[in-house]
Short mmCIF file of C-alpha atoms and ligand atoms in Angstrom, two decimals:
data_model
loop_
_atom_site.label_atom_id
_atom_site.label_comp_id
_atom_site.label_asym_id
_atom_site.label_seq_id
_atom_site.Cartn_x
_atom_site.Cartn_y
_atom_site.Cartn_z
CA UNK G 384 26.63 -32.35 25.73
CA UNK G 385 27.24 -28.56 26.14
CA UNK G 386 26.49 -28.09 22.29
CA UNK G 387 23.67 -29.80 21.61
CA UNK G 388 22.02 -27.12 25.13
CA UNK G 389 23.39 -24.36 23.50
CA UNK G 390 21.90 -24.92 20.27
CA UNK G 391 18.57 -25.61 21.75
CA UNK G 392 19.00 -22.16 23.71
CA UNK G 393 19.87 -20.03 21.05
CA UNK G 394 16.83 -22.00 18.82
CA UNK G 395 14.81 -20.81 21.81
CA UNK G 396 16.32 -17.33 21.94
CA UNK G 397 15.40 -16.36 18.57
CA UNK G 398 12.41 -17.14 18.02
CA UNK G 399 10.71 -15.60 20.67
CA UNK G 400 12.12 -12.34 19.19
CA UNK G 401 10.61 -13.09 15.49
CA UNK G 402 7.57 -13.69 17.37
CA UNK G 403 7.46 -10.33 19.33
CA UNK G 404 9.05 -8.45 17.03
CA UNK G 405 6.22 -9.94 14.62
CA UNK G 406 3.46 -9.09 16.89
CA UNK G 407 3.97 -5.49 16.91
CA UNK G 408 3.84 -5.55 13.08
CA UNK G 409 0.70 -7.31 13.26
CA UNK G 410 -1.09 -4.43 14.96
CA UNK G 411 0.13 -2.05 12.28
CA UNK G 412 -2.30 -3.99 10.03
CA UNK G 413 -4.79 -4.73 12.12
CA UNK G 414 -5.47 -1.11 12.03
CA UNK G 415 -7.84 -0.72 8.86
CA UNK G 416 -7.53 -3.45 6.94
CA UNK G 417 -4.02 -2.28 6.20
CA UNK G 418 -4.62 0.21 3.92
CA UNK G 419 -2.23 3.61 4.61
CA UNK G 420 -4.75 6.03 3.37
CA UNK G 421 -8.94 5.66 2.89
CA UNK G 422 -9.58 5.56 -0.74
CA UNK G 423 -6.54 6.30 -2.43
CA UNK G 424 -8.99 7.36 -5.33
CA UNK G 425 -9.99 10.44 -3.30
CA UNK G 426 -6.24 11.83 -2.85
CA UNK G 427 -4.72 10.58 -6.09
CA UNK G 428 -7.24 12.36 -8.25
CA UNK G 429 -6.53 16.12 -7.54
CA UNK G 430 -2.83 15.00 -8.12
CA UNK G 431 -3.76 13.72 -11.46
CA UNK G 432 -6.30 15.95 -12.48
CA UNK G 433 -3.89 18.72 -12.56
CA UNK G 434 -1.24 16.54 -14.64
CA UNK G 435 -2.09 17.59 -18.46
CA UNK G 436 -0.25 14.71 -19.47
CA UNK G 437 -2.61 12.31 -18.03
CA UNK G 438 -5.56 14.88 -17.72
CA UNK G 439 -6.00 15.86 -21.35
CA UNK G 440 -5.08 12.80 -22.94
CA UNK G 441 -7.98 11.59 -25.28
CA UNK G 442 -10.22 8.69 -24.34
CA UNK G 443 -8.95 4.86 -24.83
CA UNK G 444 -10.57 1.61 -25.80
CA UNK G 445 -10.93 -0.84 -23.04
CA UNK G 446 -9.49 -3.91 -23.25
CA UNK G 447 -9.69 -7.37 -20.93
CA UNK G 448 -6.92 -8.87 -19.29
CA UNK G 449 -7.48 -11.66 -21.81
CA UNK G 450 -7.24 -9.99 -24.68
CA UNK G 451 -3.85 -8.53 -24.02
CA UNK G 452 -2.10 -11.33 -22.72
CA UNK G 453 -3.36 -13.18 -25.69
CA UNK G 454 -2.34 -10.45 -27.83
CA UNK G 455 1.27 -10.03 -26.56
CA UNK G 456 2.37 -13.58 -25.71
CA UNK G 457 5.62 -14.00 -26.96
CA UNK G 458 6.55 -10.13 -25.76
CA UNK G 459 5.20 -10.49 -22.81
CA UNK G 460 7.29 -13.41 -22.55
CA UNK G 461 9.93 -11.95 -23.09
CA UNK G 462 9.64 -8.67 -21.42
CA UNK G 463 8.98 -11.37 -17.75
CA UNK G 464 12.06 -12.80 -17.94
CA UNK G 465 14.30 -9.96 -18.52
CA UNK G 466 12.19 -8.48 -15.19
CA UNK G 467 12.82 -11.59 -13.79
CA UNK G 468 16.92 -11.15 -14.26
CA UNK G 469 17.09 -7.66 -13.53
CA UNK G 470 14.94 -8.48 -10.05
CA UNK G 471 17.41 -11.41 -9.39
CA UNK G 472 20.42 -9.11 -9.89
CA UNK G 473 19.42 -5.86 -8.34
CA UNK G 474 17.06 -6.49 -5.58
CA UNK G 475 19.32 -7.94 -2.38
CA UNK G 476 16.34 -9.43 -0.59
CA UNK G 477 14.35 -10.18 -3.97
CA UNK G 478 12.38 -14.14 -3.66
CA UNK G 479 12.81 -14.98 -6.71
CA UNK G 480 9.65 -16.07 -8.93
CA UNK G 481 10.08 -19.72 -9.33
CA UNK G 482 11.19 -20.95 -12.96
CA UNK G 483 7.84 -23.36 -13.06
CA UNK G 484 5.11 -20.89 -13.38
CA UNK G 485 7.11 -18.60 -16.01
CA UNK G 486 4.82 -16.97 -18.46
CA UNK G 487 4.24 -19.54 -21.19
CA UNK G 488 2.87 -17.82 -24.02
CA UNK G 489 2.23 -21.41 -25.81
CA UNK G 490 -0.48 -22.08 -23.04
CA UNK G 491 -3.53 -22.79 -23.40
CA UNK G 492 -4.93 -20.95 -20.22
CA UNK G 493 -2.86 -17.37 -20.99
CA UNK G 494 -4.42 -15.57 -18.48
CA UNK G 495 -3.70 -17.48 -15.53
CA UNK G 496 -0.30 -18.31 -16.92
CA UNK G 497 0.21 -14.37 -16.77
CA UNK G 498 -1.59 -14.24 -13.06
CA UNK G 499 0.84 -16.53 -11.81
CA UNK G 500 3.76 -15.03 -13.37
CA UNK G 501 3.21 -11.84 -11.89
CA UNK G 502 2.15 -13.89 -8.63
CA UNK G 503 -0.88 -12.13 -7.80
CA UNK G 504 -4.17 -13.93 -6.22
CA UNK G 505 -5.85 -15.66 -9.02
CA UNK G 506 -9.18 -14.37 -7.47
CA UNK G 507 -8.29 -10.78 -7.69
CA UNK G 508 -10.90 -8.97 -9.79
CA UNK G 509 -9.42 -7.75 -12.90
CA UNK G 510 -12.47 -6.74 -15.15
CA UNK G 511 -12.44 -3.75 -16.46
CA UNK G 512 -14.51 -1.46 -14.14
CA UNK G 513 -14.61 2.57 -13.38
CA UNK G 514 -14.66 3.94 -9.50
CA UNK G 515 -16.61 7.01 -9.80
CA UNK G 516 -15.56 10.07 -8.08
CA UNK G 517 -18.19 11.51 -5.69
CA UNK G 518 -20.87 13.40 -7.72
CA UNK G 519 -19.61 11.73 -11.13
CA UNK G 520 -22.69 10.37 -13.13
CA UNK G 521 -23.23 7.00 -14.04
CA UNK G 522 -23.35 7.26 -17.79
CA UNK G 523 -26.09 4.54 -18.04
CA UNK G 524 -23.29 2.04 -17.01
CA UNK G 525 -24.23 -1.25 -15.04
CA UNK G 526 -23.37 -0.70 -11.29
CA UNK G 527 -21.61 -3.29 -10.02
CA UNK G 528 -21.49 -5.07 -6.68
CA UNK G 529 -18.51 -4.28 -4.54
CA UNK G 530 -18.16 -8.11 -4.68
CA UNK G 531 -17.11 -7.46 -8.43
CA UNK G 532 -14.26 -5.78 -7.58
CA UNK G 533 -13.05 -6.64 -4.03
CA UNK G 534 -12.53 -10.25 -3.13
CA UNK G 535 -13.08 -9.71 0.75
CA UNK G 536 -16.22 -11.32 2.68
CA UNK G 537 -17.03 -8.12 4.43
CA UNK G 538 -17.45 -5.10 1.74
CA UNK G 539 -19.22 -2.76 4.72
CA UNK G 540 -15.98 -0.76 3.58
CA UNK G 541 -17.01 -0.37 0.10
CA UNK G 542 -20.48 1.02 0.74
CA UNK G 543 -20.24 4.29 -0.15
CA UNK G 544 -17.98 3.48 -3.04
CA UNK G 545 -19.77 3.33 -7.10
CA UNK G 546 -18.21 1.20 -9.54
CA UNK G 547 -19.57 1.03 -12.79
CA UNK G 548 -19.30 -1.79 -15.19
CA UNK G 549 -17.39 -1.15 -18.92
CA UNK G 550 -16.90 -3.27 -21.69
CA UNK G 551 -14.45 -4.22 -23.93
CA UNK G 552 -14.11 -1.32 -27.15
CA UNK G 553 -16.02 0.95 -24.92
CA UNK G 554 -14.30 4.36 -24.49
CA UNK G 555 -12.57 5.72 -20.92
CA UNK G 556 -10.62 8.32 -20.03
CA UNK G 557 -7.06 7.40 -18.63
CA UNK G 558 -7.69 9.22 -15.69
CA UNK G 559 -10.87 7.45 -14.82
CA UNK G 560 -8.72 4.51 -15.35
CA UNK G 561 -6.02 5.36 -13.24
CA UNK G 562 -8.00 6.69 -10.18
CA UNK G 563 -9.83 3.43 -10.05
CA UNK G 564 -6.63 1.06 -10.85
CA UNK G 565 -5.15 3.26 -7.44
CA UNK G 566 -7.45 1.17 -5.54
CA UNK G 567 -6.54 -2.26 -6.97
CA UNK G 568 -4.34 -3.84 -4.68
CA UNK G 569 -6.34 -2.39 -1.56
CA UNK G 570 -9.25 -4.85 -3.32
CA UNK G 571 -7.96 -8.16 -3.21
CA UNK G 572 -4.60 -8.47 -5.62
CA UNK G 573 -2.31 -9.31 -2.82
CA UNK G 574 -4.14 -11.41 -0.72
CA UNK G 575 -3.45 -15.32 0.15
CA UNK G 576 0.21 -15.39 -1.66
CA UNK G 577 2.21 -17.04 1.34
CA UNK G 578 2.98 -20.75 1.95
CA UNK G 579 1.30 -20.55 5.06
CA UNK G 580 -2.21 -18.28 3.45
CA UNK G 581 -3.66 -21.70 2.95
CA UNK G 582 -3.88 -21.34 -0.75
CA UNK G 583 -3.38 -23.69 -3.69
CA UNK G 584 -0.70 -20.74 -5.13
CA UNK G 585 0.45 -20.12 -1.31
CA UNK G 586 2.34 -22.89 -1.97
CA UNK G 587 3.58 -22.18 -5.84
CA UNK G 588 4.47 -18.54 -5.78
CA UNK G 589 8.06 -18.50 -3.81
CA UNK G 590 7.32 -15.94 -1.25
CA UNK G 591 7.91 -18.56 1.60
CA UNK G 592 5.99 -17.97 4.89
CA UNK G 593 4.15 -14.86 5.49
CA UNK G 594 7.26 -12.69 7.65
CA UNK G 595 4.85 -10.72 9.59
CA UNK G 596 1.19 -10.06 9.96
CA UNK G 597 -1.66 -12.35 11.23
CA UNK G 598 -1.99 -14.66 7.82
CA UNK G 599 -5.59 -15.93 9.56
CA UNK G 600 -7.12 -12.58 9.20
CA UNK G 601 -8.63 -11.80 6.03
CA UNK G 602 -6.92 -8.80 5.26
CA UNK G 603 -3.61 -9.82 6.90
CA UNK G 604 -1.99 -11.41 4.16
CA UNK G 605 -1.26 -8.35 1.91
CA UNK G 606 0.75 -6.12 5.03
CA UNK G 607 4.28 -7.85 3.71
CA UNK G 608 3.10 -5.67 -0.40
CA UNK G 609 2.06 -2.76 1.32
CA UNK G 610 4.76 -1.76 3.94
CA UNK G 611 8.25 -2.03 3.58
CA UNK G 612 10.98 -1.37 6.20
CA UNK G 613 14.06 -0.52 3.79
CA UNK G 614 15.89 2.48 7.01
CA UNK G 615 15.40 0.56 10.39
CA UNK G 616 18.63 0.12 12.32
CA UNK G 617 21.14 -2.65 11.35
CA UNK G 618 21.07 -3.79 14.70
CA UNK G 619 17.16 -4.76 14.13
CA UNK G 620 17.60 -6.19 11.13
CA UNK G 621 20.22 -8.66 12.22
CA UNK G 622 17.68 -9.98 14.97
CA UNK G 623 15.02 -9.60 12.91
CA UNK G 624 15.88 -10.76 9.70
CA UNK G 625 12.46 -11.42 8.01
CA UNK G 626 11.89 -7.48 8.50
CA UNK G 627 13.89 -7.82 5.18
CA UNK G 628 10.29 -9.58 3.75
CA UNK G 629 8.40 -7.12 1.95
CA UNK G 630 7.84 -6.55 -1.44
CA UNK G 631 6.54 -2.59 -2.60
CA UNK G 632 9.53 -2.50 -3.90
CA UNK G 633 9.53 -5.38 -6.57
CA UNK G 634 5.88 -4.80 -6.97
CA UNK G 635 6.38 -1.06 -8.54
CA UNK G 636 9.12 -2.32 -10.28
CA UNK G 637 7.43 -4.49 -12.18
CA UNK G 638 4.22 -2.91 -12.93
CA UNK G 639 5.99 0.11 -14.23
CA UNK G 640 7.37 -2.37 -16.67
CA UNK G 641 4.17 -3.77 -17.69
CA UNK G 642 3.24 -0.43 -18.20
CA UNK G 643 5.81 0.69 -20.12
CA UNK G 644 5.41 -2.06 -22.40
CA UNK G 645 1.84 -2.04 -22.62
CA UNK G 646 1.84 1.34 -23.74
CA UNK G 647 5.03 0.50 -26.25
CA UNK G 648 2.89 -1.57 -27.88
CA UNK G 649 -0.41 0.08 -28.16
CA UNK G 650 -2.80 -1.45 -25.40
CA UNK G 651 -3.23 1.84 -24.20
CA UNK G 652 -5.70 0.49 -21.41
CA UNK G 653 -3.58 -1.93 -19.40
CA UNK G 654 -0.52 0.72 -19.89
CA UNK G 655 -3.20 3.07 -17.32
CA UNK G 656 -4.13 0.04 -15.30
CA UNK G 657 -0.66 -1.13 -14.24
CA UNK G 658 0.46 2.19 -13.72
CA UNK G 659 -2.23 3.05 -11.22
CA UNK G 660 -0.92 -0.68 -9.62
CA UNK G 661 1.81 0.49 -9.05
CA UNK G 662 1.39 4.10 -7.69
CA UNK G 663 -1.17 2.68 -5.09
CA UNK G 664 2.17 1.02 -3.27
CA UNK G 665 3.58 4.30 -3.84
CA UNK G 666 0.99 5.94 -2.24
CA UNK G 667 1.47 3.47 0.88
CA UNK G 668 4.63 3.78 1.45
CA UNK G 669 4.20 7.81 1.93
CA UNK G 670 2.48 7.09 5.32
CA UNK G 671 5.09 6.24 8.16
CA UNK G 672 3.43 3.43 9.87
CA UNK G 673 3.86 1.72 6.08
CA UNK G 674 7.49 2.35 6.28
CA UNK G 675 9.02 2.68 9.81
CA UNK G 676 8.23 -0.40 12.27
CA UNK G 677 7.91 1.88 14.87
CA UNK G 678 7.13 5.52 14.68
CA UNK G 679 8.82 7.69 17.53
CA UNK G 680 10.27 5.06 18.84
CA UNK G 681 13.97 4.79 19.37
CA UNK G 682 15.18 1.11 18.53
CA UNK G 683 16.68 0.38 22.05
CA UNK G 684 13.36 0.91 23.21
CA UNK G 685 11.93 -1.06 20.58
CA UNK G 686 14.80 -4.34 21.85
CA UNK G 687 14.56 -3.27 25.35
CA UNK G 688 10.70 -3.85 24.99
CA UNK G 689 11.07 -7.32 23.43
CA UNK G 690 13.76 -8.44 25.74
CA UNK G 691 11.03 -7.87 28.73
CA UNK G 692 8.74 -9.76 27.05
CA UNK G 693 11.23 -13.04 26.61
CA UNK G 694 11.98 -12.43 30.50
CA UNK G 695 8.44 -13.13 31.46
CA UNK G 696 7.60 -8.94 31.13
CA UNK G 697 5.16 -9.10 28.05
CA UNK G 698 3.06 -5.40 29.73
CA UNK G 699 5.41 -3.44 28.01
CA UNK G 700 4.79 -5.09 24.60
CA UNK G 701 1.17 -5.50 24.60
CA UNK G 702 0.93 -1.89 25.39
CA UNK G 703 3.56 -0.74 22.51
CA UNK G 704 1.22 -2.68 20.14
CA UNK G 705 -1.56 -0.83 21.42
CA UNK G 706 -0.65 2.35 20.86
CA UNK G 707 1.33 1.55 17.92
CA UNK G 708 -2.29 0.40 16.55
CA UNK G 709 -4.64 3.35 18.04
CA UNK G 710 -2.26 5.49 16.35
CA UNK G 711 -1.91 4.40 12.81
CA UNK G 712 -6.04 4.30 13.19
CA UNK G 713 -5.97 8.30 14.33
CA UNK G 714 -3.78 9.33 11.74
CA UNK G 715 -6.36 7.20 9.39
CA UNK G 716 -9.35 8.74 10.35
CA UNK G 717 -8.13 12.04 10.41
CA UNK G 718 -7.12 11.95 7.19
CA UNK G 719 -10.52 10.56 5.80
CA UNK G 720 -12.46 12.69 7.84
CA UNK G 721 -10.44 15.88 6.20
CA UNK G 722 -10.58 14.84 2.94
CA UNK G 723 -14.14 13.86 2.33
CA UNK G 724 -15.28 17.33 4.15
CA UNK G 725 -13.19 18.90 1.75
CA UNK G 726 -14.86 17.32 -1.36
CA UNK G 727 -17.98 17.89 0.15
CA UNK G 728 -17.67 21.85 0.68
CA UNK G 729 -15.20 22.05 -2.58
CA UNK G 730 -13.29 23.53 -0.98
CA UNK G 731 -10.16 23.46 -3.00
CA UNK G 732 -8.17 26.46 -1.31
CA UNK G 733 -7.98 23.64 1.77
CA UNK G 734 -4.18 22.80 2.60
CA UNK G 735 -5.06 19.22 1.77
CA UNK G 736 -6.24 20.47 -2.09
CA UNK G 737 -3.31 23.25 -2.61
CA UNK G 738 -0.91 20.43 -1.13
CA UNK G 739 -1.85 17.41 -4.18
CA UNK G 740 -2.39 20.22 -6.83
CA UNK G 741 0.56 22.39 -6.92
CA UNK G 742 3.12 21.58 -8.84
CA UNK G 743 5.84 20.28 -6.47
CA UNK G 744 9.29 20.03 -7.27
CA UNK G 745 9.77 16.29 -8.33
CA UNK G 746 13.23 13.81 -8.30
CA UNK G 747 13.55 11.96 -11.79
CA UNK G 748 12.38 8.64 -11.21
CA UNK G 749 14.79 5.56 -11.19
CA UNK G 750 14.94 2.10 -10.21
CA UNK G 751 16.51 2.77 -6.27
CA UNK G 752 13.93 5.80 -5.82
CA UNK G 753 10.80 4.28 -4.31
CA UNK G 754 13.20 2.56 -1.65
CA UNK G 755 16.24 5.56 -0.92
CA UNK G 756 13.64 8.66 -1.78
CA UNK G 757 9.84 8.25 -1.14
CA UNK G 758 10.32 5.36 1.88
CA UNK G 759 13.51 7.57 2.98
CA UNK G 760 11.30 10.97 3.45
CA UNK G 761 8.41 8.77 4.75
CA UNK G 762 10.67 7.05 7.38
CA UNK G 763 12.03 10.77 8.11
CA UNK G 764 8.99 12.07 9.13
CA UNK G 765 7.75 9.35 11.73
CA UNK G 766 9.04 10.63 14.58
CA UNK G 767 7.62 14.35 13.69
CA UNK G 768 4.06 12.87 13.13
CA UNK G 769 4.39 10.76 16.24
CA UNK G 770 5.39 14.20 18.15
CA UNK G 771 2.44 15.77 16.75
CA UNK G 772 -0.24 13.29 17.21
CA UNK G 773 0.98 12.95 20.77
CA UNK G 774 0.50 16.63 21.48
CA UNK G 775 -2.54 17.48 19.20
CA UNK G 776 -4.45 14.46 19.48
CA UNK G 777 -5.98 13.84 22.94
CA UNK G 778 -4.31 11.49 25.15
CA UNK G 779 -6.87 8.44 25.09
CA UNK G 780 -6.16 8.09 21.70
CA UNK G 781 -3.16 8.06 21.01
CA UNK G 782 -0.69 7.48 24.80
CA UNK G 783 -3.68 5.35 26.63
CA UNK G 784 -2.41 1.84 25.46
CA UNK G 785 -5.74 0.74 27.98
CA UNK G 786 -7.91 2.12 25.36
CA UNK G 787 -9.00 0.44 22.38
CA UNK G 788 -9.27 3.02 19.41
CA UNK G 789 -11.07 0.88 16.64
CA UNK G 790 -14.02 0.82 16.64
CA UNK G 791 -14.79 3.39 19.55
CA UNK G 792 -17.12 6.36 19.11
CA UNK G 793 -14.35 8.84 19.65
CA UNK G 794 -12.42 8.07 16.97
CA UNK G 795 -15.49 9.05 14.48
CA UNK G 796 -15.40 12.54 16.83
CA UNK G 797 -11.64 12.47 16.26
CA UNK G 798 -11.53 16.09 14.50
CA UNK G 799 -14.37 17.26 17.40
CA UNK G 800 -12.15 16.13 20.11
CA UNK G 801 -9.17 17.88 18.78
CA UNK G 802 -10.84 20.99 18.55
CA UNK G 803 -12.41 20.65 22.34
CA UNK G 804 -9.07 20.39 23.42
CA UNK G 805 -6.62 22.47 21.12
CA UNK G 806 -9.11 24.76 19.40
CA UNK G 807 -8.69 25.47 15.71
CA UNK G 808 -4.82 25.43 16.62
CA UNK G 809 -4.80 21.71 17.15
CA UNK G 810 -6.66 21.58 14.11
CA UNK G 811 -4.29 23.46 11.86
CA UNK G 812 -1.36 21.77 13.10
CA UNK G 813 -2.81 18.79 12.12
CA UNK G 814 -4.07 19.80 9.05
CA UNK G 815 -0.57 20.72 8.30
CA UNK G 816 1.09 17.79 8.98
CA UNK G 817 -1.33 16.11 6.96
CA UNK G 818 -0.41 18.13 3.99
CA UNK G 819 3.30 17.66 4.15
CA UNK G 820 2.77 14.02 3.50
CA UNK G 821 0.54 14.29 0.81
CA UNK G 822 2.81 16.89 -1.03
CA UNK G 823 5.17 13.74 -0.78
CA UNK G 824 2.20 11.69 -2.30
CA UNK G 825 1.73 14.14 -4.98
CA UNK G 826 5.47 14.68 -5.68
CA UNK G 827 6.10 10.43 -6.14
CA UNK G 828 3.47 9.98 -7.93
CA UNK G 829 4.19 12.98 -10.47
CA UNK G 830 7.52 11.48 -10.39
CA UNK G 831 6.26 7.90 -11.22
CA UNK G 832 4.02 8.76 -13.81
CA UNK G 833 6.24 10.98 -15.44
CA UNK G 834 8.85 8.26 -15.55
CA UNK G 835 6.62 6.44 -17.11
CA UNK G 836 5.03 8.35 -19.80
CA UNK G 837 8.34 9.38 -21.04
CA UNK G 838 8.76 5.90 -22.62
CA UNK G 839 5.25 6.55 -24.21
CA UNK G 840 4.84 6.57 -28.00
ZN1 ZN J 1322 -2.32 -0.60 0.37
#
């Protein structure tokens, strides 16, 4: 009789923790939409722009998804399943793609053969399309809807955004390709991929139930492909075991191999598109609320908290999410606010500009680097950018967990408000911090793309 209780109890005991712990993820992406940084367009571009070996390379010929996958069947085929191995072998807390909906390069349907292999959403938009850059001319091009390229039912986000349609055998530059690939898997590629998203490939793709993250909102779904918690404390991973269930990490693994082979074999296009795939997660995972579960939090605090909240306590939680929330917003907002005024004065002597255009010293890319180097220094600096945002931001936004941040008129006066209260000080320190972490972003993604375009004919 005592066993059958104690199971029960235990049953009891842990899930309330999966649940908590769960629920303070879930305000990490409520915060816009889940995206680290506005526009990754915006900050990769300067990085790029002053990379010769992407800048000056000569124009390409577009190509459709179609085309290539129809072109390089039995390599791409091939190239899948050796991904698939190496994944298997090398990634501890890889889910591995189930053996049914392996590339089959005798189908009849190739593309959506190839969209299931690499398990992304089937209704992802993977035209070929350009993202112009603010004061870039539209060539004549079609303009598409934002419904072209994002799948989401609200696109109020994409409306001051221009995508332009291109054609097959029409020519691009790489970087235009690149810049606009960034965006990608902000737009729809990772959305509805769980067992529990309520999707017919939910249930076929093998990543089980979504591990954190409200899977009814429409944005939700992706959090687990854009954040990954690789440093937190053993002690939290061993009550929180799905924290273990996110997947950057295999992501940017495998687009750099499409890449690599795409480029190998001459479809020049797709060897830009997949590499901007996969430096958009590498962008990400530069922002600390993408890799740290809690930022300035110590992770007694973090238990302590969830322990109150099993004993009947839940204040302490609901508050933690709160701020945790407000916060990622601030650091959001700032950053979009800061980067569009600097595009719109040009003014490239900014800290922002000199920090994505020098060249910064850069760690040779290999296959453990996204998760020991670029989520290592991101995970680093959380508890310096929670320190500053709690003493240069002011208080109601960032330590009032009675305040709701999104979608409040101070948080569009965020940069106003820190200069009524800390003068151009609080501005500069903030402007700073910002900087550090996009020298990180511009030192990855040198580092990716270099990797990368050293296995370029
Ligand atoms: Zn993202």
């Amino acid at each position: 009789m005592f066993s059958p209780t104690f199971l029960k109890h235990k049953n009891k005991l842990k899930s309330p923790i999966k649940v908590t712990l769960g629920a303070i993820l879930c305000s990490s992406m409520m915060v816009s939409n889940a995206i680290a940084w506005s526009e990754h367009s915006l900050i990769s571009y300067p990085i790029l722009n002053t990379m010769p070996e992407v800048a000056e390379q000569a124009p390409i010929k577009v190509e459709t998804l179609a085309e290539f996958v129809t072109a390089e069947a039995q390599g791409l085929a091939t190239l899948l399943a050796t991904n698939e191995d190496w994944l298997r072998q090398n990634f501890p807390h890889y889910k591995p793609r189930p053996d049914a909906i392996a590339f089959d390069a005798a189908d009849k349907d190739l593309q959506t053969s190839f969209i299931h292999a690499i398990r992304i959403n089937p209704n992802a938009r993977v035209n070929p399309y350009i993202q112009l850059l603010p004061g870039q001319d539209k060539q004549g091009r079609r303009q598409l809807d934002s419904s072209e390229v994002a799948v989401f039912t609200n696109l109020d986000h994409y409306n001051t955004m221009t995508f332009v349609e291109v054609k097959s055998g029409e020519l691009v530059t790489p970087i235009e390709v690149l810049v606009s690939a960034n965006d990608d898997p902000d737009n729809g590629l990772d959305i509805g991929l769980f067992t529990d998203s309520n999707t017919e490939v939910g249930k076929l793709y093998g990543f089980g139930k979504q591990a954190f993250g409200n899977p009814a909102l429409e944005y939700g779904s992706q959090a687990p492909f854009h954040m990954g918690f690789y440093h937190e404390s053993s002690i939290l991973f061993t009550l929180a075991p799905f924290l273990r269930e996110t997947f950057p990490d295999y992501r940017v693994h495998m687009y750099k191999a499409l890449s690599e082979y795409a480029f190998s074999t001459g479809h020049d296009y797709w060897g830009w598109r997949f590499m901007g795939w996969g430096m958009h997660y590498i962008g990400d995972i530069a922002q600390s609320y993408h890799s740290t579960l809690q930022p300035g939090v110590s992770t007694v605090s973090s238990i302590w908290t969830n322990a109150k909240d099993m004993m009947g306590y839940p204040q302490a939680k609901i508050d933690a999410i709160q701020l945790l929330s407000n916060r990622h917003l601030v650091l959001e907002e700032f950053q979009e606010i800061i980067t569009k005024k600097a595009y719109e004065d040009n003014d490239f002597s900014s800290a922002l500009f000199t920090a994505l255009t020098q060249e910064t010293a850069v760690v040779e890319y290999s296959d453990n680097t996204f998760v020991e180097v670029f989520a290592k220094n991101s995970y680093d600096k959380s508890d310096k950018l929670a320190d500053y945002l709690e003493r240069w931001v002011p208080q109601q936004l960032v330590s009032d967990p009675s305040f709701e941040v999104d979608g409040s008129k101070e948080i569009k006066m965020i940069v106003q408000l820190i200069r009524e209260q800390h003068g151009e000080e609080g501005i500069t320190k903030m402007s700073n911090l910002l900087a550090e972490f996009m020298l990180d972003h511009n030192a990855n993604t040198r580092s990716y793309v270099r990797a990368i375009l050293s296995h370029k004919p």
